């Protein structure tokens, strides 16, 4: 009588997937002053428009303020991609906050 071949050893459990990167990107502060060429690349933070957005519609205005601060931090670290990305986010949040705030004021005045 033929015997069955020995069973294969149990397979090892699959390895755990690698940990996801941290949600917030840590920026390394420069150990030197920025050059004139680097200063020319600064992305705008739209601070005046952000203050107007905070006054007219705080929920979106505060989000715009956060992205404005992120723009400043990225500029100081010469992280131009993040600086321009956050600058774009800031201006769009500002525009939407100001529009929503003005629409709310307009409808409030019409209903009174």
PDB file of N, CA and C in Angstrom:
ATOM      1  N   UNK A   1       0.813  -1.157   0.000  1.00  0.00           N
ATOM      2  CA  UNK A   1       0.000   0.000   0.000  1.00  0.00           C
ATOM      3  C   UNK A   1       0.878   1.249   0.000  1.00  0.00           C
ATOM      4  N   UNK A   2       0.493   2.199  -0.828  1.00  0.00           N
ATOM      5  CA  UNK A   2       1.297   3.414  -0.951  1.00  0.00           C
ATOM      6  C   UNK A   2       0.878   4.401   0.122  1.00  0.00           C
ATOM      7  N   UNK A   3       1.853   5.050   0.637  1.00  0.00           N
ATOM      8  CA  UNK A   3       1.556   6.055   1.659  1.00  0.00           C
ATOM      9  C   UNK A   3       1.491   7.438   1.013  1.00  0.00           C
ATOM     10  N   UNK A   4       0.689   8.267   1.585  1.00  0.00           N
ATOM     11  CA  UNK A   4       0.536   9.636   1.074  1.00  0.00           C
ATOM     12  C   UNK A   4       1.797  10.425   1.391  1.00  0.00           C
ATOM     13  N   UNK A   5       2.155  11.337   0.507  1.00  0.00           N
ATOM     14  CA  UNK A   5       3.340  12.147   0.800  1.00  0.00           C
ATOM     15  C   UNK A   5       3.078  13.007   2.033  1.00  0.00           C
ATOM     16  N   UNK A   6       4.134  13.338   2.736  1.00  0.00           N
ATOM     17  CA  UNK A   6       3.936  14.152   3.949  1.00  0.00           C
ATOM     18  C   UNK A   6       3.341  15.515   3.591  1.00  0.00           C
ATOM     19  N   UNK A   7       2.519  15.997   4.469  1.00  0.00           N
ATOM     20  CA  UNK A   7       1.864  17.296   4.257  1.00  0.00           C
ATOM     21  C   UNK A   7       2.898  18.413   4.352  1.00  0.00           C
ATOM     22  N   UNK A   8       2.671  19.436   3.571  1.00  0.00           N
ATOM     23  CA  UNK A   8       3.576  20.584   3.595  1.00  0.00           C
ATOM     24  C   UNK A   8       3.405  21.323   4.913  1.00  0.00           C
ATOM     25  N   UNK A   9       4.488  21.898   5.401  1.00  0.00           N
ATOM     26  CA  UNK A   9       4.352  22.647   6.659  1.00  0.00           C
ATOM     27  C   UNK A   9       3.390  23.815   6.463  1.00  0.00           C
ATOM     28  N   UNK A  10       2.707  24.215   7.513  1.00  0.00           N
ATOM     29  CA  UNK A  10       1.749  25.324   7.375  1.00  0.00           C
ATOM     30  C   UNK A  10       2.466  26.593   6.908  1.00  0.00           C
ATOM     31  N   UNK A  11       1.790  27.312   6.042  1.00  0.00           N
ATOM     32  CA  UNK A  11       2.368  28.556   5.510  1.00  0.00           C
ATOM     33  C   UNK A  11       2.408  29.619   6.600  1.00  0.00           C
ATOM     34  N   UNK A  12       3.440  30.402   6.549  1.00  0.00           N
ATOM     35  CA  UNK A  12       3.573  31.491   7.517  1.00  0.00           C
ATOM     36  C   UNK A  12       2.501  32.540   7.223  1.00  0.00           C
ATOM     37  N   UNK A  13       1.993  33.166   8.249  1.00  0.00           N
ATOM     38  CA  UNK A  13       0.984  34.207   8.011  1.00  0.00           C
ATOM     39  C   UNK A  13       1.603  35.335   7.179  1.00  0.00           C
ATOM     40  N   UNK A  14       0.786  35.974   6.358  1.00  0.00           N
ATOM     41  CA  UNK A  14       1.341  37.053   5.528  1.00  0.00           C
ATOM     42  C   UNK A  14       1.861  38.189   6.400  1.00  0.00           C
ATOM     43  N   UNK A  15       2.906  38.795   5.922  1.00  0.00           N
ATOM     44  CA  UNK A  15       3.503  39.904   6.667  1.00  0.00           C
ATOM     45  C   UNK A  15       2.527  41.073   6.700  1.00  0.00           C
ATOM     46  N   UNK A  16       2.593  41.808   7.770  1.00  0.00           N
ATOM     47  CA  UNK A  16       1.722  42.977   7.907  1.00  0.00           C
ATOM     48  C   UNK A  16       2.131  44.021   6.872  1.00  0.00           C
ATOM     49  N   UNK A  17       1.157  44.741   6.326  1.00  0.00           N
ATOM     50  CA  UNK A  17       1.510  45.781   5.354  1.00  0.00           C
ATOM     51  C   UNK A  17       2.323  46.873   6.035  1.00  0.00           C
ATOM     52  N   UNK A  18       3.146  47.570   5.281  1.00  0.00           N
ATOM     53  CA  UNK A  18       3.942  48.635   5.891  1.00  0.00           C
ATOM     54  C   UNK A  18       3.035  49.726   6.446  1.00  0.00           C
ATOM     55  N   UNK A  19       3.511  50.340   7.486  1.00  0.00           N
ATOM     56  CA  UNK A  19       2.725  51.396   8.129  1.00  0.00           C
ATOM     57  C   UNK A  19       2.557  52.572   7.173  1.00  0.00           C
ATOM     58  N   UNK A  20       1.398  53.183   7.244  1.00  0.00           N
ATOM     59  CA  UNK A  20       1.118  54.343   6.394  1.00  0.00           C
ATOM     60  C   UNK A  20       1.950  55.521   6.884  1.00  0.00           C
ATOM     61  N   UNK A  21       2.370  56.386   5.978  1.00  0.00           N
ATOM     62  CA  UNK A  21       3.128  57.555   6.412  1.00  0.00           C
ATOM     63  C   UNK A  21       2.260  58.473   7.259  1.00  0.00           C
ATOM     64  N   UNK A  22       2.912  59.271   8.056  1.00  0.00           N
ATOM     65  CA  UNK A  22       2.190  60.194   8.932  1.00  0.00           C
ATOM     66  C   UNK A  22       1.347  61.147   8.093  1.00  0.00           C
ATOM     67  N   UNK A  23       0.206  61.537   8.636  1.00  0.00           N
ATOM     68  CA  UNK A  23      -0.717  62.401   7.899  1.00  0.00           C
ATOM     69  C   UNK A  23      -0.102  63.775   7.639  1.00  0.00           C
ATOM     70  N   UNK A  24       0.593  64.314   8.603  1.00  0.00           N
ATOM     71  CA  UNK A  24       1.184  65.631   8.402  1.00  0.00           C
ATOM     72  C   UNK A  24       2.656  65.477   8.037  1.00  0.00           C
ATOM     73  N   UNK A  25       3.050  66.238   7.060  1.00  0.00           N
ATOM     74  CA  UNK A  25       4.423  66.172   6.578  1.00  0.00           C
ATOM     75  C   UNK A  25       5.278  67.081   7.450  1.00  0.00           C
ATOM     76  N   UNK A  26       6.341  66.524   7.996  1.00  0.00           N
ATOM     77  CA  UNK A  26       7.235  67.351   8.793  1.00  0.00           C
ATOM     78  C   UNK A  26       8.255  67.985   7.860  1.00  0.00           C
ATOM     79  N   UNK A  27       8.421  69.261   8.009  1.00  0.00           N
ATOM     80  CA  UNK A  27       9.360  69.984   7.159  1.00  0.00           C
ATOM     81  C   UNK A  27      10.624  70.268   7.942  1.00  0.00           C
ATOM     82  N   UNK A  28      11.727  70.160   7.255  1.00  0.00           N
ATOM     83  CA  UNK A  28      13.015  70.433   7.884  1.00  0.00           C
ATOM     84  C   UNK A  28      13.363  71.895   7.660  1.00  0.00           C
ATOM     85  N   UNK A  29      13.595  72.599   8.737  1.00  0.00           N
ATOM     86  CA  UNK A  29      13.960  74.006   8.647  1.00  0.00           C
ATOM     87  C   UNK A  29      15.348  74.117   8.018  1.00  0.00           C
ATOM     88  N   UNK A  30      15.535  75.104   7.171  1.00  0.00           N
ATOM     89  CA  UNK A  30      16.825  75.302   6.520  1.00  0.00           C
ATOM     90  C   UNK A  30      17.862  75.740   7.542  1.00  0.00           C
ATOM     91  N   UNK A  31      19.094  75.264   7.359  1.00  0.00           N
ATOM     92  CA  UNK A  31      20.169  75.650   8.275  1.00  0.00           C
ATOM     93  C   UNK A  31      20.979  76.817   7.714  1.00  0.00           C
ATOM     94  N   UNK A  32      20.436  77.481   6.723  1.00  0.00           N
ATOM     95  CA  UNK A  32      21.092  78.617   6.085  1.00  0.00           C
ATOM     96  C   UNK A  32      20.020  79.628   5.689  1.00  0.00           C
ATOM     97  N   UNK A  33      20.422  80.872   5.490  1.00  0.00           N
ATOM     98  CA  UNK A  33      19.433  81.845   4.997  1.00  0.00           C
ATOM     99  C   UNK A  33      19.082  81.553   3.542  1.00  0.00           C
ATOM    100  N   UNK A  34      17.880  81.917   3.162  1.00  0.00           N
ATOM    101  CA  UNK A  34      17.456  81.685   1.782  1.00  0.00           C
ATOM    102  C   UNK A  34      18.110  82.705   0.854  1.00  0.00           C
ATOM    103  N   UNK A  35      18.408  82.252  -0.356  1.00  0.00           N
ATOM    104  CA  UNK A  35      19.031  83.131  -1.341  1.00  0.00           C
ATOM    105  C   UNK A  35      17.977  84.026  -1.986  1.00  0.00           C
ATOM    106  N   UNK A  36      18.445  85.011  -2.733  1.00  0.00           N
ATOM    107  CA  UNK A  36      17.522  85.912  -3.435  1.00  0.00           C
ATOM    108  C   UNK A  36      16.664  85.150  -4.433  1.00  0.00           C
ATOM    109  N   UNK A  37      17.254  84.143  -5.085  1.00  0.00           N
ATOM    110  CA  UNK A  37      16.499  83.347  -6.051  1.00  0.00           C
ATOM    111  C   UNK A  37      15.385  82.570  -5.359  1.00  0.00           C
ATOM    112  N   UNK A  38      15.677  82.042  -4.172  1.00  0.00           N
ATOM    113  CA  UNK A  38      14.650  81.305  -3.428  1.00  0.00           C
ATOM    114  C   UNK A  38      13.543  82.239  -2.953  1.00  0.00           C
ATOM    115  N   UNK A  39      13.919  83.417  -2.524  1.00  0.00           N
ATOM    116  CA  UNK A  39      12.911  84.378  -2.062  1.00  0.00           C
ATOM    117  C   UNK A  39      11.989  84.807  -3.199  1.00  0.00           C
ATOM    118  N   UNK A  40      12.480  84.752  -4.428  1.00  0.00           N
ATOM    119  CA  UNK A  40      11.650  85.125  -5.578  1.00  0.00           C
ATOM    120  C   UNK A  40      10.565  84.086  -5.851  1.00  0.00           C
ATOM    121  N   UNK A  41      10.742  82.859  -5.355  1.00  0.00           N
ATOM    122  CA  UNK A  41       9.771  81.791  -5.597  1.00  0.00           C
ATOM    123  C   UNK A  41       8.662  81.746  -4.552  1.00  0.00           C
ATOM    124  N   UNK A  42       8.681  82.636  -3.573  1.00  0.00           N
ATOM    125  CA  UNK A  42       7.689  82.580  -2.502  1.00  0.00           C
ATOM    126  C   UNK A  42       6.269  82.561  -3.063  1.00  0.00           C
ATOM    127  N   UNK A  43       5.464  81.641  -2.558  1.00  0.00           N
ATOM    128  CA  UNK A  43       4.045  81.579  -2.926  1.00  0.00           C
ATOM    129  C   UNK A  43       3.275  82.564  -2.051  1.00  0.00           C
ATOM    130  N   UNK A  44       2.256  83.176  -2.601  1.00  0.00           N
ATOM    131  CA  UNK A  44       1.462  84.143  -1.844  1.00  0.00           C
ATOM    132  C   UNK A  44       0.606  83.420  -0.812  1.00  0.00           C
ATOM    133  N   UNK A  45       0.433  84.046   0.345  1.00  0.00           N
ATOM    134  CA  UNK A  45      -0.401  83.430   1.379  1.00  0.00           C
ATOM    135  C   UNK A  45      -1.803  84.029   1.420  1.00  0.00           C
ATOM    136  N   UNK A  46      -2.072  85.089   0.673  1.00  0.00           N
ATOM    137  CA  UNK A  46      -3.403  85.701   0.556  1.00  0.00           C
ATOM    138  C   UNK A  46      -3.984  86.039   1.937  1.00  0.00           C
ATOM    139  N   UNK A  47      -3.166  86.634   2.789  1.00  0.00           N
ATOM    140  CA  UNK A  47      -3.579  86.869   4.173  1.00  0.00           C
ATOM    141  C   UNK A  47      -4.736  87.862   4.282  1.00  0.00           C
ATOM    142  N   UNK A  48      -4.720  88.953   3.524  1.00  0.00           N
ATOM    143  CA  UNK A  48      -5.803  89.933   3.614  1.00  0.00           C
ATOM    144  C   UNK A  48      -7.135  89.309   3.199  1.00  0.00           C
ATOM    145  N   UNK A  49      -7.110  88.564   2.115  1.00  0.00           N
ATOM    146  CA  UNK A  49      -8.336  87.913   1.645  1.00  0.00           C
ATOM    147  C   UNK A  49      -8.804  86.857   2.650  1.00  0.00           C
ATOM    148  N   UNK A  50      -7.856  86.193   3.301  1.00  0.00           N
ATOM    149  CA  UNK A  50      -8.202  85.187   4.302  1.00  0.00           C
ATOM    150  C   UNK A  50      -8.882  85.830   5.504  1.00  0.00           C
ATOM    151  N   UNK A  51      -8.404  86.993   5.915  1.00  0.00           N
ATOM    152  CA  UNK A  51      -9.038  87.698   7.040  1.00  0.00           C
ATOM    153  C   UNK A  51     -10.471  88.087   6.670  1.00  0.00           C
ATOM    154  N   UNK A  52     -10.670  88.552   5.445  1.00  0.00           N
ATOM    155  CA  UNK A  52     -12.032  88.870   4.989  1.00  0.00           C
ATOM    156  C   UNK A  52     -12.908  87.620   4.994  1.00  0.00           C
ATOM    157  N   UNK A  53     -12.341  86.491   4.579  1.00  0.00           N
ATOM    158  CA  UNK A  53     -13.099  85.233   4.551  1.00  0.00           C
ATOM    159  C   UNK A  53     -13.466  84.787   5.960  1.00  0.00           C
ATOM    160  N   UNK A  54     -12.556  84.963   6.915  1.00  0.00           N
ATOM    161  CA  UNK A  54     -12.850  84.584   8.306  1.00  0.00           C
ATOM    162  C   UNK A  54     -13.983  85.439   8.852  1.00  0.00           C
ATOM    163  N   UNK A  55     -14.009  86.705   8.502  1.00  0.00           N
ATOM    164  CA  UNK A  55     -15.064  87.599   8.990  1.00  0.00           C
ATOM    165  C   UNK A  55     -16.416  87.248   8.367  1.00  0.00           C
ATOM    166  N   UNK A  56     -16.433  86.966   7.064  1.00  0.00           N
ATOM    167  CA  UNK A  56     -17.703  86.730   6.372  1.00  0.00           C
ATOM    168  C   UNK A  56     -18.266  85.328   6.598  1.00  0.00           C
ATOM    169  N   UNK A  57     -17.420  84.304   6.622  1.00  0.00           N
ATOM    170  CA  UNK A  57     -17.903  82.930   6.814  1.00  0.00           C
ATOM    171  C   UNK A  57     -16.804  82.127   7.517  1.00  0.00           C
ATOM    172  N   UNK A  58     -16.807  82.152   8.855  1.00  0.00           N
ATOM    173  CA  UNK A  58     -15.711  81.551   9.622  1.00  0.00           C
ATOM    174  C   UNK A  58     -15.403  80.076   9.343  1.00  0.00           C
ATOM    175  N   UNK A  59     -16.374  79.196   9.098  1.00  0.00           N
ATOM    176  CA  UNK A  59     -15.976  77.793   8.889  1.00  0.00           C
ATOM    177  C   UNK A  59     -14.972  77.607   7.746  1.00  0.00           C
ATOM    178  N   UNK A  60     -15.251  78.190   6.603  1.00  0.00           N
ATOM    179  CA  UNK A  60     -14.300  78.077   5.493  1.00  0.00           C
ATOM    180  C   UNK A  60     -13.129  79.043   5.663  1.00  0.00           C
ATOM    181  N   UNK A  61     -13.371  80.159   6.290  1.00  0.00           N
ATOM    182  CA  UNK A  61     -12.305  81.131   6.505  1.00  0.00           C
ATOM    183  C   UNK A  61     -11.205  80.596   7.404  1.00  0.00           C
ATOM    184  N   UNK A  62     -11.584  79.849   8.433  1.00  0.00           N
ATOM    185  CA  UNK A  62     -10.570  79.267   9.318  1.00  0.00           C
ATOM    186  C   UNK A  62      -9.778  78.170   8.615  1.00  0.00           C
ATOM    187  N   UNK A  63     -10.433  77.420   7.752  1.00  0.00           N
ATOM    188  CA  UNK A  63      -9.706  76.421   6.958  1.00  0.00           C
ATOM    189  C   UNK A  63      -8.715  77.122   6.025  1.00  0.00           C
ATOM    190  N   UNK A  64      -9.129  78.233   5.446  1.00  0.00           N
ATOM    191  CA  UNK A  64      -8.227  79.001   4.584  1.00  0.00           C
ATOM    192  C   UNK A  64      -7.056  79.560   5.385  1.00  0.00           C
ATOM    193  N   UNK A  65      -7.319  79.971   6.621  1.00  0.00           N
ATOM    194  CA  UNK A  65      -6.248  80.472   7.483  1.00  0.00           C
ATOM    195  C   UNK A  65      -5.223  79.377   7.771  1.00  0.00           C
ATOM    196  N   UNK A  66      -5.695  78.154   7.983  1.00  0.00           N
ATOM    197  CA  UNK A  66      -4.793  77.019   8.199  1.00  0.00           C
ATOM    198  C   UNK A  66      -3.894  76.808   6.977  1.00  0.00           C
ATOM    199  N   UNK A  67      -4.477  76.824   5.777  1.00  0.00           N
ATOM    200  CA  UNK A  67      -3.678  76.617   4.569  1.00  0.00           C
ATOM    201  C   UNK A  67      -2.742  77.800   4.312  1.00  0.00           C
ATOM    202  N   UNK A  68      -3.152  78.988   4.724  1.00  0.00           N
ATOM    203  CA  UNK A  68      -2.280  80.147   4.593  1.00  0.00           C
ATOM    204  C   UNK A  68      -1.038  79.977   5.464  1.00  0.00           C
ATOM    205  N   UNK A  69      -1.234  79.488   6.675  1.00  0.00           N
ATOM    206  CA  UNK A  69      -0.088  79.229   7.568  1.00  0.00           C
ATOM    207  C   UNK A  69       0.801  78.119   7.008  1.00  0.00           C
ATOM    208  N   UNK A  70       0.189  77.087   6.418  1.00  0.00           N
ATOM    209  CA  UNK A  70       0.971  76.016   5.802  1.00  0.00           C
ATOM    210  C   UNK A  70       1.798  76.558   4.632  1.00  0.00           C
ATOM    211  N   UNK A  71       1.257  77.516   3.909  1.00  0.00           N
ATOM    212  CA  UNK A  71       2.004  78.145   2.816  1.00  0.00           C
ATOM    213  C   UNK A  71       3.233  78.856   3.354  1.00  0.00           C
ATOM    214  N   UNK A  72       3.064  79.601   4.444  1.00  0.00           N
ATOM    215  CA  UNK A  72       4.201  80.306   5.043  1.00  0.00           C
ATOM    216  C   UNK A  72       5.287  79.336   5.496  1.00  0.00           C
ATOM    217  N   UNK A  73       4.876  78.247   6.149  1.00  0.00           N
ATOM    218  CA  UNK A  73       5.856  77.266   6.624  1.00  0.00           C
ATOM    219  C   UNK A  73       6.594  76.613   5.465  1.00  0.00           C
ATOM    220  N   UNK A  74       5.876  76.273   4.408  1.00  0.00           N
ATOM    221  CA  UNK A  74       6.522  75.656   3.247  1.00  0.00           C
ATOM    222  C   UNK A  74       7.464  76.644   2.560  1.00  0.00           C
ATOM    223  N   UNK A  75       7.090  77.912   2.513  1.00  0.00           N
ATOM    224  CA  UNK A  75       7.978  78.922   1.934  1.00  0.00           C
ATOM    225  C   UNK A  75       9.278  79.023   2.717  1.00  0.00           C
ATOM    226  N   UNK A  76       9.192  79.017   4.034  1.00  0.00           N
ATOM    227  CA  UNK A  76      10.390  79.140   4.868  1.00  0.00           C
ATOM    228  C   UNK A  76      11.323  77.950   4.716  1.00  0.00           C
ATOM    229  N   UNK A  77      10.773  76.795   4.380  1.00  0.00           N
ATOM    230  CA  UNK A  77      11.581  75.578   4.214  1.00  0.00           C
ATOM    231  C   UNK A  77      11.946  75.323   2.753  1.00  0.00           C
ATOM    232  N   UNK A  78      11.622  76.242   1.876  1.00  0.00           N
ATOM    233  CA  UNK A  78      11.881  76.106   0.431  1.00  0.00           C
ATOM    234  C   UNK A  78      11.213  74.877  -0.157  1.00  0.00           C
ATOM    235  N   UNK A  79      10.050  74.528   0.367  1.00  0.00           N
ATOM    236  CA  UNK A  79       9.263  73.408  -0.164  1.00  0.00           C
ATOM    237  C   UNK A  79       8.228  74.000  -1.118  1.00  0.00           C
ATOM    238  N   UNK A  80       8.675  74.289  -2.336  1.00  0.00           N
ATOM    239  CA  UNK A  80       7.866  75.076  -3.262  1.00  0.00           C
ATOM    240  C   UNK A  80       6.611  74.356  -3.716  1.00  0.00           C
ATOM    241  N   UNK A  81       6.674  73.043  -3.904  1.00  0.00           N
ATOM    242  CA  UNK A  81       5.477  72.312  -4.349  1.00  0.00           C
ATOM    243  C   UNK A  81       4.349  72.453  -3.337  1.00  0.00           C
ATOM    244  N   UNK A  82       4.661  72.221  -2.060  1.00  0.00           N
ATOM    245  CA  UNK A  82       3.639  72.362  -1.017  1.00  0.00           C
ATOM    246  C   UNK A  82       3.195  73.813  -0.867  1.00  0.00           C
ATOM    247  N   UNK A  83       4.131  74.732  -1.011  1.00  0.00           N
ATOM    248  CA  UNK A  83       3.783  76.147  -0.859  1.00  0.00           C
ATOM    249  C   UNK A  83       2.758  76.571  -1.909  1.00  0.00           C
ATOM    250  N   UNK A  84       3.005  76.213  -3.162  1.00  0.00           N
ATOM    251  CA  UNK A  84       2.065  76.602  -4.217  1.00  0.00           C
ATOM    252  C   UNK A  84       0.752  75.831  -4.120  1.00  0.00           C
ATOM    253  N   UNK A  85       0.809  74.575  -3.690  1.00  0.00           N
ATOM    254  CA  UNK A  85      -0.415  73.796  -3.505  1.00  0.00           C
ATOM    255  C   UNK A  85      -1.281  74.421  -2.407  1.00  0.00           C
ATOM    256  N   UNK A  86      -0.673  74.755  -1.281  1.00  0.00           N
ATOM    257  CA  UNK A  86      -1.426  75.360  -0.179  1.00  0.00           C
ATOM    258  C   UNK A  86      -1.890  76.773  -0.521  1.00  0.00           C
ATOM    259  N   UNK A  87      -1.121  77.496  -1.316  1.00  0.00           N
ATOM    260  CA  UNK A  87      -1.549  78.822  -1.747  1.00  0.00           C
ATOM    261  C   UNK A  87      -2.800  78.728  -2.611  1.00  0.00           C
ATOM    262  N   UNK A  88      -2.836  77.732  -3.494  1.00  0.00           N
ATOM    263  CA  UNK A  88      -4.018  77.529  -4.335  1.00  0.00           C
ATOM    264  C   UNK A  88      -5.224  77.133  -3.492  1.00  0.00           C
ATOM    265  N   UNK A  89      -5.005  76.261  -2.527  1.00  0.00           N
ATOM    266  CA  UNK A  89      -6.107  75.871  -1.636  1.00  0.00           C
ATOM    267  C   UNK A  89      -6.623  77.079  -0.864  1.00  0.00           C
ATOM    268  N   UNK A  90      -5.702  77.929  -0.419  1.00  0.00           N
ATOM    269  CA  UNK A  90      -6.088  79.112   0.347  1.00  0.00           C
ATOM    270  C   UNK A  90      -6.984  80.029  -0.473  1.00  0.00           C
ATOM    271  N   UNK A  91      -6.587  80.315  -1.700  1.00  0.00           N
ATOM    272  CA  UNK A  91      -7.360  81.264  -2.503  1.00  0.00           C
ATOM    273  C   UNK A  91      -8.745  80.710  -2.830  1.00  0.00           C
ATOM    274  N   UNK A  92      -8.845  79.415  -3.113  1.00  0.00           N
ATOM    275  CA  UNK A  92     -10.160  78.830  -3.402  1.00  0.00           C
ATOM    276  C   UNK A  92     -11.049  78.843  -2.166  1.00  0.00           C
ATOM    277  N   UNK A  93     -10.496  78.514  -1.012  1.00  0.00           N
ATOM    278  CA  UNK A  93     -11.296  78.568   0.225  1.00  0.00           C
ATOM    279  C   UNK A  93     -11.735  79.998   0.507  1.00  0.00           C
ATOM    280  N   UNK A  94     -10.835  80.959   0.270  1.00  0.00           N
ATOM    281  CA  UNK A  94     -11.189  82.367   0.470  1.00  0.00           C
ATOM    282  C   UNK A  94     -12.350  82.781  -0.426  1.00  0.00           C
ATOM    283  N   UNK A  95     -12.259  82.431  -1.691  1.00  0.00           N
ATOM    284  CA  UNK A  95     -13.311  82.813  -2.640  1.00  0.00           C
ATOM    285  C   UNK A  95     -14.648  82.205  -2.232  1.00  0.00           C
ATOM    286  N   UNK A  96     -14.645  80.910  -1.911  1.00  0.00           N
ATOM    287  CA  UNK A  96     -15.902  80.261  -1.523  1.00  0.00           C
ATOM    288  C   UNK A  96     -16.447  80.833  -0.218  1.00  0.00           C
ATOM    289  N   UNK A  97     -15.581  81.108   0.748  1.00  0.00           N
ATOM    290  CA  UNK A  97     -16.036  81.662   2.021  1.00  0.00           C
ATOM    291  C   UNK A  97     -16.641  83.050   1.826  1.00  0.00           C
ATOM    292  N   UNK A  98     -16.003  83.870   1.024  1.00  0.00           N
ATOM    293  CA  UNK A  98     -16.526  85.217   0.784  1.00  0.00           C
ATOM    294  C   UNK A  98     -17.849  85.153   0.031  1.00  0.00           C
ATOM    295  N   UNK A  99     -17.932  84.289  -0.971  1.00  0.00           N
ATOM    296  CA  UNK A  99     -19.196  84.151  -1.707  1.00  0.00           C
ATOM    297  C   UNK A  99     -20.324  83.660  -0.806  1.00  0.00           C
ATOM    298  N   UNK A 100     -20.062  82.635  -0.014  1.00  0.00           N
ATOM    299  CA  UNK A 100     -21.097  82.107   0.885  1.00  0.00           C
ATOM    300  C   UNK A 100     -21.501  83.172   1.896  1.00  0.00           C
ATOM    301  N   UNK A 101     -20.527  83.883   2.449  1.00  0.00           N
ATOM    302  CA  UNK A 101     -20.838  84.939   3.408  1.00  0.00           C
ATOM    303  C   UNK A 101     -21.686  86.038   2.804  1.00  0.00           C
ATOM    304  N   UNK A 102     -21.343  86.469   1.586  1.00  0.00           N
ATOM    305  CA  UNK A 102     -22.131  87.517   0.932  1.00  0.00           C
ATOM    306  C   UNK A 102     -23.524  87.031   0.563  1.00  0.00           C
ATOM    307  N   UNK A 103     -23.649  85.779   0.140  1.00  0.00           N
ATOM    308  CA  UNK A 103     -24.971  85.221  -0.176  1.00  0.00           C
ATOM    309  C   UNK A 103     -25.834  85.155   1.080  1.00  0.00           C
ATOM    310  N   UNK A 104     -25.246  84.750   2.196  1.00  0.00           N
ATOM    311  CA  UNK A 104     -26.004  84.702   3.455  1.00  0.00           C
ATOM    312  C   UNK A 104     -26.452  86.094   3.882  1.00  0.00           C
ATOM    313  N   UNK A 105     -25.584  87.071   3.766  1.00  0.00           N
ATOM    314  CA  UNK A 105     -25.954  88.447   4.121  1.00  0.00           C
ATOM    315  C   UNK A 105     -27.050  88.954   3.187  1.00  0.00           C
ATOM    316  N   UNK A 106     -26.920  88.690   1.904  1.00  0.00           N
ATOM    317  CA  UNK A 106     -27.904  89.133   0.916  1.00  0.00           C
ATOM    318  C   UNK A 106     -29.271  88.507   1.190  1.00  0.00           C
ATOM    319  N   UNK A 107     -29.319  87.205   1.443  1.00  0.00           N
ATOM    320  CA  UNK A 107     -30.609  86.559   1.717  1.00  0.00           C
ATOM    321  C   UNK A 107     -31.186  87.038   3.044  1.00  0.00           C
ATOM    322  N   UNK A 108     -30.351  87.299   4.025  1.00  0.00           N
ATOM    323  CA  UNK A 108     -30.834  87.811   5.306  1.00  0.00           C
ATOM    324  C   UNK A 108     -31.480  89.184   5.122  1.00  0.00           C
ATOM    325  N   UNK A 109     -30.850  90.035   4.327  1.00  0.00           N
ATOM    326  CA  UNK A 109     -31.388  91.375   4.083  1.00  0.00           C
ATOM    327  C   UNK A 109     -32.694  91.290   3.295  1.00  0.00           C
ATOM    328  N   UNK A 110     -32.771  90.365   2.339  1.00  0.00           N
ATOM    329  CA  UNK A 110     -33.999  90.224   1.553  1.00  0.00           C
ATOM    330  C   UNK A 110     -35.165  89.703   2.391  1.00  0.00           C
ATOM    331  N   UNK A 111     -34.881  88.856   3.357  1.00  0.00           N
ATOM    332  CA  UNK A 111     -35.948  88.268   4.167  1.00  0.00           C
ATOM    333  C   UNK A 111     -36.422  89.190   5.279  1.00  0.00           C
ATOM    334  N   UNK A 112     -35.716  90.216   5.564  1.00  0.00           N
ATOM    335  CA  UNK A 112     -36.130  91.129   6.642  1.00  0.00           C
ATOM    336  C   UNK A 112     -37.035  92.202   6.137  1.00  0.00           C
TER     337      UNK A 112
END
